[in-house]
Short mmCIF file of C-alpha atoms in Angstrom, two decimals:
data_model
loop_
_atom_site.label_atom_id
_atom_site.label_comp_id
_atom_site.label_asym_id
_atom_site.label_seq_id
_atom_site.Cartn_x
_atom_site.Cartn_y
_atom_site.Cartn_z
CA MET A 1 14.94 -24.83 -29.20
CA ASN A 2 14.20 -24.33 -25.58
CA PRO A 3 10.69 -24.97 -24.28
CA PRO A 4 8.82 -21.81 -23.35
CA LEU A 5 9.59 -20.81 -19.81
CA ARG A 6 6.67 -21.73 -17.53
CA LEU A 7 8.41 -21.12 -14.25
CA PRO A 8 8.52 -17.28 -14.39
CA LYS A 9 4.82 -17.11 -15.19
CA PHE A 10 4.01 -19.15 -12.10
CA ILE A 11 6.41 -17.30 -9.77
CA PHE A 12 5.58 -13.81 -11.07
CA GLY A 13 1.90 -14.65 -11.14
CA THR A 14 2.13 -15.42 -7.43
CA ILE A 15 4.26 -12.42 -6.44
CA THR A 16 2.19 -9.87 -8.40
CA PRO A 17 -1.08 -10.29 -6.42
CA ILE A 18 0.89 -10.11 -3.16
CA VAL A 19 2.47 -6.82 -4.25
CA TYR A 20 -0.95 -5.44 -5.20
CA LEU A 21 -2.25 -6.50 -1.79
CA PHE A 22 0.71 -4.67 -0.22
CA MET A 23 -0.18 -1.55 -2.25
CA TYR A 24 -3.87 -1.58 -1.36
CA LEU A 25 -3.90 -2.87 2.22
CA PRO A 26 -3.13 0.57 3.76
CA ILE A 27 -5.69 2.30 1.56
CA LEU A 28 -8.35 -0.29 2.42
CA THR A 29 -7.50 0.08 6.12
CA ILE A 30 -8.07 3.85 5.93
CA ALA A 31 -11.33 3.42 4.03
CA ILE A 32 -12.67 0.79 6.46
CA PHE A 33 -11.79 2.81 9.57
CA SER A 34 -13.55 5.86 8.12
CA PHE A 35 -16.84 4.01 8.78
CA SER A 36 -15.89 2.90 12.29
CA GLN A 37 -17.92 4.25 15.20
CA GLY A 38 -15.15 4.42 17.79
CA ARG A 39 -12.56 7.20 17.94
CA VAL A 40 -9.68 4.78 18.53
CA LEU A 41 -8.32 3.16 15.39
CA SER A 42 -7.92 -0.41 16.52
CA LEU A 43 -9.44 -3.78 15.82
CA PRO A 44 -12.02 -5.19 16.30
CA ILE A 45 -14.35 -2.52 14.97
CA HIS A 46 -17.47 -1.91 17.04
CA GLY A 47 -20.28 -0.59 14.91
CA TRP A 48 -20.46 1.35 11.67
CA THR A 49 -21.37 4.97 10.98
CA LEU A 50 -21.37 7.70 8.34
CA ASP A 51 -20.98 10.43 10.98
CA TRP A 52 -17.29 11.03 10.21
CA TYR A 53 -18.17 11.92 6.64
CA ALA A 54 -20.74 14.43 7.83
CA LYS A 55 -18.18 15.89 10.27
CA ALA A 56 -15.47 16.09 7.60
CA LEU A 57 -17.75 17.84 5.13
CA GLN A 58 -18.79 20.41 7.77
CA ASP A 59 -15.31 21.05 9.20
CA GLU A 60 -14.46 24.68 8.49
CA GLN A 61 -10.66 24.31 8.80
CA LEU A 62 -10.68 21.41 6.35
CA GLN A 63 -12.81 23.47 3.96
CA ILE A 64 -10.36 26.37 4.10
CA GLY A 65 -7.47 23.94 3.54
CA LEU A 66 -9.25 22.33 0.62
CA PHE A 67 -9.97 25.73 -0.93
CA ASN A 68 -6.32 26.84 -0.53
CA SER A 69 -5.07 23.54 -1.97
CA LEU A 70 -7.33 23.91 -5.00
CA LYS A 71 -6.14 27.50 -5.57
CA VAL A 72 -2.48 26.46 -5.32
CA ALA A 73 -2.92 23.34 -7.47
CA ILE A 74 -4.82 25.15 -10.24
CA ALA A 75 -2.37 28.08 -10.38
CA SER A 76 0.77 25.93 -10.18
CA CYS A 77 -0.34 23.31 -12.71
CA THR A 78 -1.26 26.09 -15.16
CA ILE A 79 2.22 27.62 -14.82
CA ALA A 80 3.81 24.15 -15.00
CA ALA A 81 1.83 23.27 -18.15
CA THR A 82 2.86 26.51 -19.88
CA LEU A 83 6.55 26.32 -18.94
CA GLY A 84 6.74 22.58 -19.57
CA THR A 85 5.24 22.84 -23.06
CA LEU A 86 7.48 25.77 -24.01
CA ALA A 87 10.60 23.96 -22.79
CA ALA A 88 9.56 20.76 -24.59
CA LEU A 89 9.09 22.70 -27.86
CA ALA A 90 12.46 24.42 -27.41
CA ILE A 91 14.22 21.08 -26.84
CA GLN A 92 12.53 19.16 -29.64
CA ARG A 93 12.35 21.84 -32.31
CA TYR A 94 15.62 23.71 -32.14
CA GLN A 95 19.32 23.06 -32.07
CA PHE A 96 21.06 25.33 -29.63
CA PHE A 97 24.21 25.60 -27.61
CA GLY A 98 23.89 23.95 -24.21
CA LYS A 99 20.81 21.92 -25.17
CA ASN A 100 21.81 18.84 -23.18
CA PHE A 101 22.63 21.01 -20.21
CA PHE A 102 19.21 22.70 -20.49
CA ARG A 103 17.48 19.30 -20.64
CA ALA A 104 19.30 18.07 -17.53
CA ALA A 105 18.67 21.37 -15.74
CA VAL A 106 14.88 21.37 -16.21
CA ILE A 107 14.41 17.84 -14.85
CA LEU A 108 16.59 18.54 -11.78
CA PRO A 109 13.64 19.51 -9.51
CA ILE A 110 12.21 15.97 -9.79
CA VAL A 111 15.60 14.27 -9.47
CA LEU A 112 16.62 16.12 -6.32
CA PRO A 113 14.62 15.64 -3.11
CA GLY A 114 11.78 18.03 -2.32
CA ILE A 115 13.37 19.09 0.95
CA VAL A 116 16.31 20.61 -0.97
CA THR A 117 13.91 22.55 -3.20
CA GLY A 118 12.02 23.63 -0.08
CA VAL A 119 14.95 24.94 1.96
CA ALA A 120 16.62 26.52 -1.09
CA MET A 121 13.47 28.48 -1.92
CA LEU A 122 12.97 29.40 1.72
CA SER A 123 16.52 30.83 1.80
CA PHE A 124 15.87 32.69 -1.44
CA PHE A 125 12.51 34.19 -0.42
CA SER A 126 13.94 35.28 2.90
CA ALA A 127 16.96 36.81 1.12
CA ILE A 128 14.71 38.91 -1.15
CA ASP A 129 12.26 39.61 1.72
CA LEU A 130 9.28 38.10 -0.04
CA PRO A 131 6.70 37.19 2.64
CA LEU A 132 5.71 33.51 2.73
CA GLY A 133 2.16 32.63 1.74
CA LEU A 134 0.14 30.92 -0.94
CA MET A 135 2.09 32.81 -3.62
CA THR A 136 5.42 31.29 -2.56
CA VAL A 137 3.78 27.85 -2.31
CA ILE A 138 2.48 28.26 -5.89
CA ILE A 139 5.98 29.15 -7.12
CA GLY A 140 7.42 26.08 -5.36
CA HIS A 141 4.78 23.71 -6.71
CA ALA A 142 5.06 25.09 -10.25
CA THR A 143 8.83 24.47 -10.16
CA PHE A 144 8.51 20.73 -9.51
CA GLY A 145 5.37 20.39 -11.67
CA PHE A 146 7.16 21.88 -14.64
CA PRO A 147 9.60 18.95 -15.23
CA VAL A 148 6.70 16.50 -14.97
CA VAL A 149 4.86 18.25 -17.81
CA PHE A 150 8.10 18.74 -19.75
CA ASN A 151 8.96 15.01 -19.69
CA THR A 152 5.57 13.83 -20.93
CA VAL A 153 5.11 16.53 -23.57
CA ALA A 154 8.70 16.26 -24.89
CA ALA A 155 8.24 12.50 -25.36
CA ARG A 156 5.03 13.17 -27.31
CA ILE A 157 6.54 15.90 -29.52
CA ALA A 158 9.37 13.56 -30.45
CA ARG A 159 6.79 11.18 -31.93
CA LEU A 160 4.77 13.82 -33.84
CA PRO A 161 5.53 13.98 -37.56
CA ARG A 162 7.15 17.29 -38.46
CA SER A 163 5.82 17.13 -42.02
CA LEU A 164 2.23 18.08 -41.11
CA GLU A 165 3.39 21.34 -39.61
CA GLU A 166 5.59 22.06 -42.62
CA ALA A 167 2.66 21.35 -44.91
CA ALA A 168 0.54 23.83 -42.96
CA ALA A 169 3.28 26.45 -43.32
CA ASP A 170 3.64 25.76 -47.05
CA LEU A 171 -0.09 26.20 -47.45
CA GLY A 172 0.28 29.64 -45.92
CA SER A 173 -0.55 29.19 -42.27
CA PRO A 174 1.10 31.62 -39.93
CA PRO A 175 3.09 29.78 -37.21
CA TRP A 176 0.50 30.31 -34.47
CA GLU A 177 -2.20 28.81 -36.69
CA ALA A 178 0.00 25.84 -37.62
CA PHE A 179 0.64 25.32 -33.93
CA TRP A 180 -2.98 25.66 -32.84
CA LYS A 181 -4.54 23.57 -35.60
CA VAL A 182 -1.82 20.99 -36.30
CA VAL A 183 0.65 20.62 -33.42
CA PHE A 184 -1.63 21.24 -30.45
CA PRO A 185 -4.22 18.54 -31.26
CA GLY A 186 -1.37 16.03 -31.37
CA LEU A 187 -0.11 17.18 -27.97
CA ARG A 188 -3.46 17.53 -26.27
CA SER A 189 -3.81 14.15 -24.58
CA ALA A 190 -0.21 14.15 -23.30
CA LEU A 191 -0.62 17.71 -22.06
CA ILE A 192 -3.90 16.93 -20.28
CA SER A 193 -2.60 13.87 -18.46
CA ALA A 194 0.68 15.61 -17.51
CA THR A 195 -1.19 18.68 -16.23
CA LEU A 196 -3.54 16.51 -14.17
CA LEU A 197 -0.50 14.75 -12.70
CA ALA A 198 1.08 18.14 -11.84
CA PHE A 199 -2.25 19.13 -10.27
CA THR A 200 -2.38 16.00 -8.10
CA LEU A 201 1.27 16.27 -7.08
CA SER A 202 0.62 19.82 -5.94
CA PHE A 203 -2.64 18.90 -4.22
CA ASP A 204 -0.82 16.25 -2.14
CA GLU A 205 2.49 18.07 -1.58
CA ILE A 206 3.74 18.57 1.96
CA VAL A 207 7.57 18.30 1.98
CA VAL A 208 8.13 21.57 0.07
CA THR A 209 4.95 23.26 1.32
CA ILE A 210 5.96 23.18 4.99
CA PHE A 211 8.89 25.52 4.27
CA LEU A 212 7.07 27.89 1.92
CA THR A 213 3.70 28.48 3.52
CA GLY A 214 3.06 31.23 6.00
CA GLN A 215 -0.24 31.44 7.83
CA ASP A 216 -2.25 29.74 5.10
CA ASN A 217 -2.76 26.00 5.48
CA THR A 218 -3.24 23.75 2.51
CA LEU A 219 -5.22 20.53 3.01
CA PRO A 220 -2.13 18.31 3.56
CA MET A 221 -0.76 20.90 6.03
CA GLU A 222 -4.06 20.83 7.91
CA ILE A 223 -3.99 17.02 8.00
CA TRP A 224 -0.32 17.09 9.13
CA ALA A 225 -1.16 19.48 11.96
CA ARG A 226 -3.88 17.11 13.17
CA LEU A 227 -1.85 13.92 12.74
CA ARG A 228 0.46 15.08 15.52
CA PHE A 229 -2.43 14.60 17.92
CA GLY A 230 -3.16 11.22 16.41
CA MET A 231 -5.40 10.09 13.63
CA THR A 232 -9.14 10.57 13.89
CA PRO A 233 -11.78 8.81 11.80
CA GLU A 234 -12.65 12.26 10.48
CA ILE A 235 -9.25 12.41 8.71
CA ASN A 236 -9.92 8.91 7.35
CA ALA A 237 -13.21 10.10 5.93
CA THR A 238 -11.51 13.18 4.41
CA VAL A 239 -8.84 11.06 2.79
CA THR A 240 -11.33 8.52 1.49
CA LEU A 241 -13.18 11.41 -0.16
CA ILE A 242 -9.91 12.71 -1.66
CA LEU A 243 -9.15 9.22 -2.94
CA LEU A 244 -12.57 8.95 -4.61
CA PHE A 245 -11.99 12.38 -6.19
CA SER A 246 -8.54 11.22 -7.40
CA VAL A 247 -9.95 8.02 -8.86
CA GLY A 248 -12.37 10.22 -10.77
CA LEU A 249 -9.48 12.38 -12.05
CA VAL A 250 -7.39 9.37 -13.11
CA LEU A 251 -10.32 7.81 -14.94
CA LEU A 252 -11.07 11.18 -16.57
CA SER A 253 -7.48 11.59 -17.74
CA GLN A 254 -7.36 8.00 -19.03
CA TRP A 255 -10.66 8.46 -20.83
CA LEU A 256 -9.60 11.78 -22.39
CA GLY A 257 -6.27 10.22 -23.35
CA ALA A 258 -7.89 7.17 -24.96
CA ARG A 259 -10.36 9.40 -26.79
CA SER A 260 -7.91 11.85 -28.31
CA ASP A 261 -5.36 9.15 -29.15
CA ARG A 262 -7.82 7.37 -31.36
CA MET B 1 6.86 33.06 -72.17
CA ASP B 2 8.40 31.06 -69.47
CA VAL B 3 6.98 31.33 -66.06
CA THR B 4 9.38 30.33 -63.41
CA ILE B 5 7.90 29.46 -60.15
CA THR B 6 10.42 29.53 -57.41
CA VAL B 7 9.48 27.30 -54.60
CA GLN B 8 10.98 28.75 -51.52
CA SER B 9 11.38 26.29 -48.75
CA LYS B 10 10.75 28.52 -45.82
CA PRO B 11 11.90 27.29 -42.44
CA VAL B 12 8.82 26.73 -40.30
CA THR B 13 10.43 28.19 -37.24
CA LYS B 14 12.19 31.48 -36.92
CA PRO B 15 14.88 32.38 -34.37
CA ALA B 16 12.43 34.74 -32.65
CA ASP B 17 10.10 31.78 -31.97
CA PHE B 18 12.97 29.98 -30.33
CA TRP B 19 13.40 32.70 -27.74
CA VAL B 20 9.66 32.71 -27.06
CA ASN B 21 9.91 28.99 -26.26
CA PHE B 22 13.24 28.99 -24.50
CA LEU B 23 13.34 32.14 -22.38
CA PRO B 24 10.34 31.73 -20.02
CA PRO B 25 11.29 28.25 -18.74
CA CYS B 26 14.96 29.23 -18.67
CA LEU B 27 14.35 32.39 -16.63
CA TRP B 28 11.94 30.59 -14.28
CA MET B 29 14.45 27.84 -13.56
CA LEU B 30 17.25 30.35 -13.08
CA GLY B 31 15.27 32.66 -10.82
CA PHE B 32 13.31 30.15 -8.78
CA TYR B 33 15.61 27.13 -8.72
CA PHE B 34 19.27 27.76 -9.50
CA ILE B 35 19.64 31.07 -7.67
CA PRO B 36 17.90 29.57 -4.58
CA LEU B 37 20.26 26.57 -4.79
CA ALA B 38 23.23 28.93 -5.02
CA ILE B 39 22.03 30.83 -1.95
CA LEU B 40 21.59 27.52 -0.09
CA LEU B 41 25.11 26.52 -1.10
CA SER B 42 26.50 29.82 0.15
CA TYR B 43 24.77 29.41 3.55
CA ALA B 44 26.54 26.07 3.95
CA PHE B 45 29.86 27.95 4.16
CA MET B 46 28.68 30.71 6.49
CA GLN B 47 28.97 31.07 10.22
CA HIS B 48 26.11 30.83 12.64
CA GLN B 49 25.94 32.70 15.93
CA TYR B 50 22.80 32.95 18.05
CA VAL B 51 20.22 32.58 15.23
CA GLU B 52 22.28 35.03 13.14
CA VAL B 53 23.88 34.05 9.84
CA ILE B 54 27.25 35.76 9.51
CA PRO B 55 28.58 36.02 5.94
CA ARG B 56 32.12 34.89 6.70
CA PHE B 57 33.58 31.82 4.95
CA THR B 58 34.00 28.73 7.10
CA TRP B 59 34.22 24.95 6.81
CA GLU B 60 32.86 24.70 10.35
CA ASN B 61 29.44 23.27 9.35
CA PHE B 62 30.95 20.42 7.36
CA ILE B 63 33.54 19.73 10.06
CA GLN B 64 30.70 19.52 12.56
CA ILE B 65 28.85 16.95 10.40
CA VAL B 66 31.95 14.77 10.12
CA THR B 67 33.11 15.01 13.74
CA ASN B 68 29.75 14.93 15.57
CA SER B 69 28.86 11.26 15.88
CA GLY B 70 25.12 12.01 15.93
CA TYR B 71 25.19 13.75 12.54
CA ARG B 72 27.68 11.28 11.09
CA ASN B 73 25.60 8.28 12.13
CA THR B 74 22.45 9.87 10.72
CA VAL B 75 24.16 10.35 7.35
CA ILE B 76 25.30 6.71 7.36
CA ARG B 77 21.88 5.45 8.52
CA THR B 78 20.09 7.46 5.83
CA LEU B 79 22.43 6.11 3.18
CA TYR B 80 21.96 2.48 4.12
CA ILE B 81 18.19 2.78 4.55
CA ALA B 82 18.01 4.45 1.11
CA ILE B 83 20.02 1.60 -0.40
CA ALA B 84 17.91 -1.07 1.38
CA VAL B 85 14.63 0.53 0.24
CA THR B 86 15.92 0.81 -3.34
CA ILE B 87 16.93 -2.87 -3.42
CA ILE B 88 13.67 -4.15 -1.85
CA ASP B 89 11.53 -2.02 -4.18
CA THR B 90 13.47 -3.29 -7.19
CA LEU B 91 12.96 -6.91 -6.11
CA LEU B 92 9.22 -6.28 -5.74
CA ALA B 93 8.92 -4.23 -8.93
CA PHE B 94 10.70 -6.59 -11.31
CA PRO B 95 8.23 -9.52 -11.22
CA VAL B 96 5.23 -7.16 -11.29
CA ALA B 97 6.51 -5.20 -14.29
CA TYR B 98 7.43 -8.41 -16.10
CA PHE B 99 4.06 -9.99 -15.36
CA LEU B 100 2.18 -6.87 -16.50
CA THR B 101 3.91 -6.66 -19.87
CA LYS B 102 4.16 -10.39 -20.64
CA TYR B 103 1.17 -12.12 -19.11
CA ALA B 104 -1.48 -9.58 -18.12
CA GLY B 105 -2.96 -9.37 -21.61
CA LYS B 106 -6.13 -7.29 -21.74
CA TYR B 107 -5.91 -6.46 -18.04
CA LYS B 108 -2.60 -4.64 -18.48
CA ARG B 109 -4.12 -1.16 -18.77
CA LEU B 110 -6.29 -1.67 -15.69
CA LEU B 111 -3.41 -3.09 -13.65
CA THR B 112 -1.14 -0.20 -14.66
CA ILE B 113 -3.77 2.34 -13.56
CA LEU B 114 -4.02 0.47 -10.25
CA ILE B 115 -0.28 1.05 -9.71
CA LEU B 116 -0.72 4.74 -10.44
CA LEU B 117 -3.76 5.23 -8.20
CA PRO B 118 -2.06 5.13 -4.78
CA LEU B 119 0.16 8.01 -5.93
CA TRP B 120 -3.00 10.08 -6.33
CA SER B 121 -4.13 9.55 -2.74
CA SER B 122 -2.66 11.42 0.21
CA TYR B 123 1.00 10.58 0.84
CA LEU B 124 0.72 11.63 4.49
CA VAL B 125 -2.17 9.35 5.16
CA ARG B 126 -0.66 6.39 3.34
CA VAL B 127 2.29 6.75 5.70
CA PHE B 128 -0.03 7.05 8.68
CA ALA B 129 -1.93 3.94 7.60
CA TRP B 130 1.12 1.89 8.55
CA ARG B 131 0.82 3.19 12.09
CA ILE B 132 -2.67 1.70 12.18
CA ILE B 133 -1.50 -1.55 10.61
CA LEU B 134 1.70 -2.10 12.63
CA GLY B 135 0.62 -0.55 15.94
CA TYR B 136 0.02 -2.28 19.28
CA ASN B 137 -3.73 -2.63 18.69
CA GLY B 138 -3.14 -2.69 14.96
CA VAL B 139 -4.33 -4.82 12.10
CA LEU B 140 -1.22 -7.02 12.05
CA ASN B 141 -1.28 -7.75 15.78
CA SER B 142 -5.01 -8.54 15.70
CA LEU B 143 -4.44 -10.89 12.80
CA LEU B 144 -1.51 -12.70 14.44
CA ILE B 145 -3.47 -13.13 17.66
CA SER B 146 -6.58 -14.45 15.94
CA LEU B 147 -4.35 -16.91 14.05
CA GLY B 148 -2.87 -18.03 17.36
CA ILE B 149 0.67 -17.07 16.37
CA LEU B 150 0.93 -14.47 19.13
CA SER B 151 -0.74 -14.73 22.53
CA GLN B 152 -0.56 -10.98 23.19
CA PRO B 153 0.09 -7.94 20.97
CA SER B 154 3.71 -7.16 20.14
CA SER B 155 5.15 -3.66 20.09
CA LEU B 156 8.03 -4.82 17.91
CA PHE B 157 6.44 -3.82 14.60
CA LEU B 158 6.21 -0.05 15.00
CA TYR B 159 8.51 2.91 15.76
CA ASN B 160 11.71 1.31 14.57
CA GLN B 161 13.77 0.88 11.41
CA PHE B 162 11.62 -2.05 10.30
CA SER B 163 8.44 0.06 10.18
CA MET B 164 10.37 2.86 8.50
CA VAL B 165 11.75 0.62 5.74
CA VAL B 166 8.34 -1.05 5.16
CA THR B 167 6.62 2.34 4.88
CA LEU B 168 9.27 3.87 2.61
CA CYS B 169 9.20 0.79 0.34
CA TYR B 170 5.43 1.10 0.24
CA VAL B 171 5.21 4.80 -0.64
CA TRP B 172 7.89 4.75 -3.35
CA LEU B 173 7.07 1.38 -4.95
CA PRO B 174 5.06 2.84 -7.89
CA PHE B 175 8.13 4.92 -8.83
CA THR B 176 10.07 1.70 -9.50
CA ILE B 177 7.30 -0.28 -11.19
CA LEU B 178 6.21 2.34 -13.74
CA PRO B 179 9.57 2.98 -15.49
CA LEU B 180 10.20 -0.79 -15.54
CA VAL B 181 6.82 -1.40 -17.22
CA THR B 182 7.77 1.17 -19.87
CA ALA B 183 11.17 -0.48 -20.33
CA PHE B 184 9.65 -3.97 -20.70
CA GLU B 185 7.12 -2.60 -23.19
CA ARG B 186 9.91 -1.26 -25.39
CA LEU B 187 11.69 -4.61 -25.33
CA PRO B 188 11.53 -5.99 -28.89
CA SER B 189 10.20 -9.55 -28.61
CA ASN B 190 11.93 -10.63 -31.83
CA LEU B 191 15.29 -10.23 -30.08
CA LEU B 192 14.15 -12.60 -27.35
CA GLU B 193 12.85 -15.07 -29.91
CA ALA B 194 16.08 -14.82 -31.89
CA SER B 195 18.08 -15.58 -28.77
CA ALA B 196 15.85 -18.57 -27.99
CA ASP B 197 16.01 -19.82 -31.61
CA LEU B 198 19.78 -19.65 -31.52
CA GLY B 199 19.71 -21.91 -28.51
CA GLY B 200 20.09 -19.37 -25.74
CA HIS B 201 18.94 -20.67 -22.39
CA PRO B 202 16.15 -18.45 -20.95
CA LEU B 203 18.42 -17.35 -18.10
CA TYR B 204 21.17 -16.57 -20.59
CA THR B 205 18.71 -14.57 -22.72
CA PHE B 206 17.62 -12.68 -19.64
CA ARG B 207 21.17 -11.84 -18.66
CA ARG B 208 22.46 -10.93 -22.12
CA VAL B 209 19.37 -9.49 -23.87
CA THR B 210 16.56 -8.54 -21.49
CA PHE B 211 18.55 -7.10 -18.62
CA PRO B 212 20.79 -4.71 -20.61
CA LEU B 213 17.73 -3.36 -22.45
CA VAL B 214 15.65 -2.68 -19.33
CA LEU B 215 18.62 -1.34 -17.36
CA PRO B 216 17.86 2.36 -18.05
CA GLY B 217 14.30 1.98 -16.74
CA PHE B 218 15.56 0.11 -13.71
CA LEU B 219 18.18 2.81 -12.98
CA ALA B 220 15.63 5.60 -13.43
CA GLY B 221 13.36 3.97 -10.85
CA SER B 222 16.26 3.35 -8.48
CA LEU B 223 17.38 6.97 -8.69
CA SER B 224 13.85 8.17 -7.85
CA VAL B 225 13.54 5.87 -4.83
CA PHE B 226 17.04 6.64 -3.57
CA SER B 227 16.53 10.38 -3.91
CA LEU B 228 13.04 10.37 -2.36
CA THR B 229 14.31 8.38 0.64
CA MET B 230 17.39 10.58 1.09
CA GLY B 231 15.15 13.64 1.37
CA ASP B 232 12.23 12.24 3.36
CA TYR B 233 11.47 13.40 6.87
CA ILE B 234 7.73 12.77 7.14
CA THR B 235 7.96 8.96 7.31
CA PRO B 236 10.64 8.87 10.06
CA SER B 237 8.66 11.34 12.18
CA LEU B 238 5.43 9.35 11.83
CA VAL B 239 6.53 5.70 12.02
CA GLY B 240 10.23 5.79 12.95
CA GLY B 241 11.70 5.33 16.41
CA ALA B 242 13.16 8.19 18.44
CA GLY B 243 16.71 7.29 17.38
CA ASP B 244 15.90 6.50 13.75
CA ILE B 245 15.76 9.98 12.24
CA LEU B 246 17.10 10.58 8.72
CA ILE B 247 19.12 13.50 7.31
CA GLY B 248 15.87 15.12 6.18
CA ASN B 249 14.70 15.40 9.79
CA ILE B 250 17.86 17.26 10.81
CA VAL B 251 17.64 19.58 7.80
CA ALA B 252 13.98 20.33 8.55
CA ASN B 253 14.84 20.91 12.22
CA GLN B 254 17.73 23.26 11.50
CA PHE B 255 15.51 25.34 9.22
CA GLY B 256 12.64 25.19 11.69
CA VAL B 257 13.02 24.87 15.46
CA ALA B 258 16.82 25.08 15.78
CA ASP B 259 17.13 28.01 13.36
CA ASN B 260 20.68 27.12 12.33
CA TRP B 261 20.39 27.64 8.59
CA PRO B 262 24.12 27.21 7.80
CA LEU B 263 24.22 23.75 9.37
CA GLY B 264 20.92 22.81 7.70
CA SER B 265 22.30 23.98 4.35
CA ALA B 266 25.50 21.99 4.83
CA LEU B 267 23.45 18.83 5.52
CA ALA B 268 21.27 19.53 2.46
CA MET B 269 24.52 19.79 0.48
CA VAL B 270 25.58 16.38 1.80
CA VAL B 271 22.28 14.96 0.45
CA LEU B 272 22.93 16.66 -2.90
CA LEU B 273 26.49 15.33 -3.10
CA LEU B 274 25.38 11.74 -2.40
CA ILE B 275 22.69 11.95 -5.09
CA PHE B 276 25.05 13.56 -7.61
CA GLY B 277 27.47 10.74 -6.84
CA LEU B 278 24.80 8.20 -7.76
CA ILE B 279 23.84 10.19 -10.88
CA ALA B 280 27.49 10.27 -11.98
CA ILE B 281 27.66 6.49 -11.65
CA ILE B 282 24.47 5.78 -13.58
CA SER B 283 24.19 8.66 -16.07
CA ARG B 284 26.38 6.81 -18.57
CA LYS B 285 23.68 4.13 -18.79
CA GLY B 286 21.06 6.55 -20.14
CA ALA B 287 18.91 6.54 -17.02
CA LEU B 288 18.12 10.25 -17.07
CA GLU B 289 16.10 10.03 -20.29
CA ASN B 290 13.79 7.51 -18.62
CA LEU B 291 12.69 9.52 -15.61
#
């Protein structure tokens, strides 16, 4: 028998912290510069301040962008959750002609680049004369959020025992009751984490949004417009706040997931 | 008197329920994805004259992409940057995913969440952060000067293909690590032990047992990174040099400033064809189920 391999543990144990450093260095840079007094983002930093946070929280354009982003993210992740769950149930519960084609078709929006989705929808909305605005952005975001929910929920349904649902039916439950009381609790944690992911993807989306938004700016669009004139510490403060909010959401979804999986 | 109880095994689901589940997603995808794609495809074969789209069939847009050296070179550059980013991300992701599943122990959950977290912060700003790090007065230059490696700041780090590749590798890295972690988790350890017990050298075991089993996860991650790079235009416009644009930049330009939708559509179709080519190569390996 061969001795256990020590070499990979040493090599991988060295590479892994370096990769984590690579992943967090940019985020740390942003967070540190959000407390810097100067307007220019260069080292060394002269003096620390919380002013940029106060400015960011009072900035009216950023507030409007934030509000629009929340509207779009909530609407699109709700649509994505509904469509994704329905498609997952259709795939896992029924045999039908073209099933494999249907499965490949629904995940296409996350396989193909966002820019293709964006320009295709732009062409479509202009062909049917639908004016661009938050509504078209919501439709775009729901379309790429839907496969995200579908993937997670379909994987969960595949692992749920079918017998419980059949038992509920045999005991006289109408299908909706069997679904609500037996199937849904089993899906809940997967559905919550997938919906939160769809929410975050929408909240951060810019590649598709640029083509589909009219006059209304979402938060990433507002940040994009300002980035062209260079980064300000105010944007750093905004992003650090978004990051803290996201950390909260991730922890919430993990906690909810751990709780309902028990 | 005999009482016969007939136990009817009723199917739980009726055909009507199927349509309730199937139709809404099907109609949504048809109406908001496939019809738009079809319209985009049709634009690619239409003529363009003075910001007008003329519905007359032509190959002109594709001929232009092939014959114009600017467009042709951009397609080639995009392709090789996408391949480079995919390879680098895979090389970085493999040891991390292996370490997480084999050696991280009770910290595995925390470390996995830490990979996920950057995806939840602003993509735009994570790209911009590299401008602060690699710039003339940036973090890297300051560090190199304080270490005495450079005597004055270098402008070699930013606005070129190097900064573009670093940034793209950075933003898409979680997309390669996460499916690999899942693949390593599913790896049955008894197979590895069996191979070792039968005298298989660790490298042999890796090549014949581990690698084939994690291949789908690896291909799923590669497809994501390749596709995301092929369609990106934000990173090149923020950290790339003037001559380093990608196909995405031209597509965005043709649909924006230049207002030549047929040419933009044709270029978007080139992106689609390249990705479908990759999918055709890897779909036999079961990568699509692991996305």
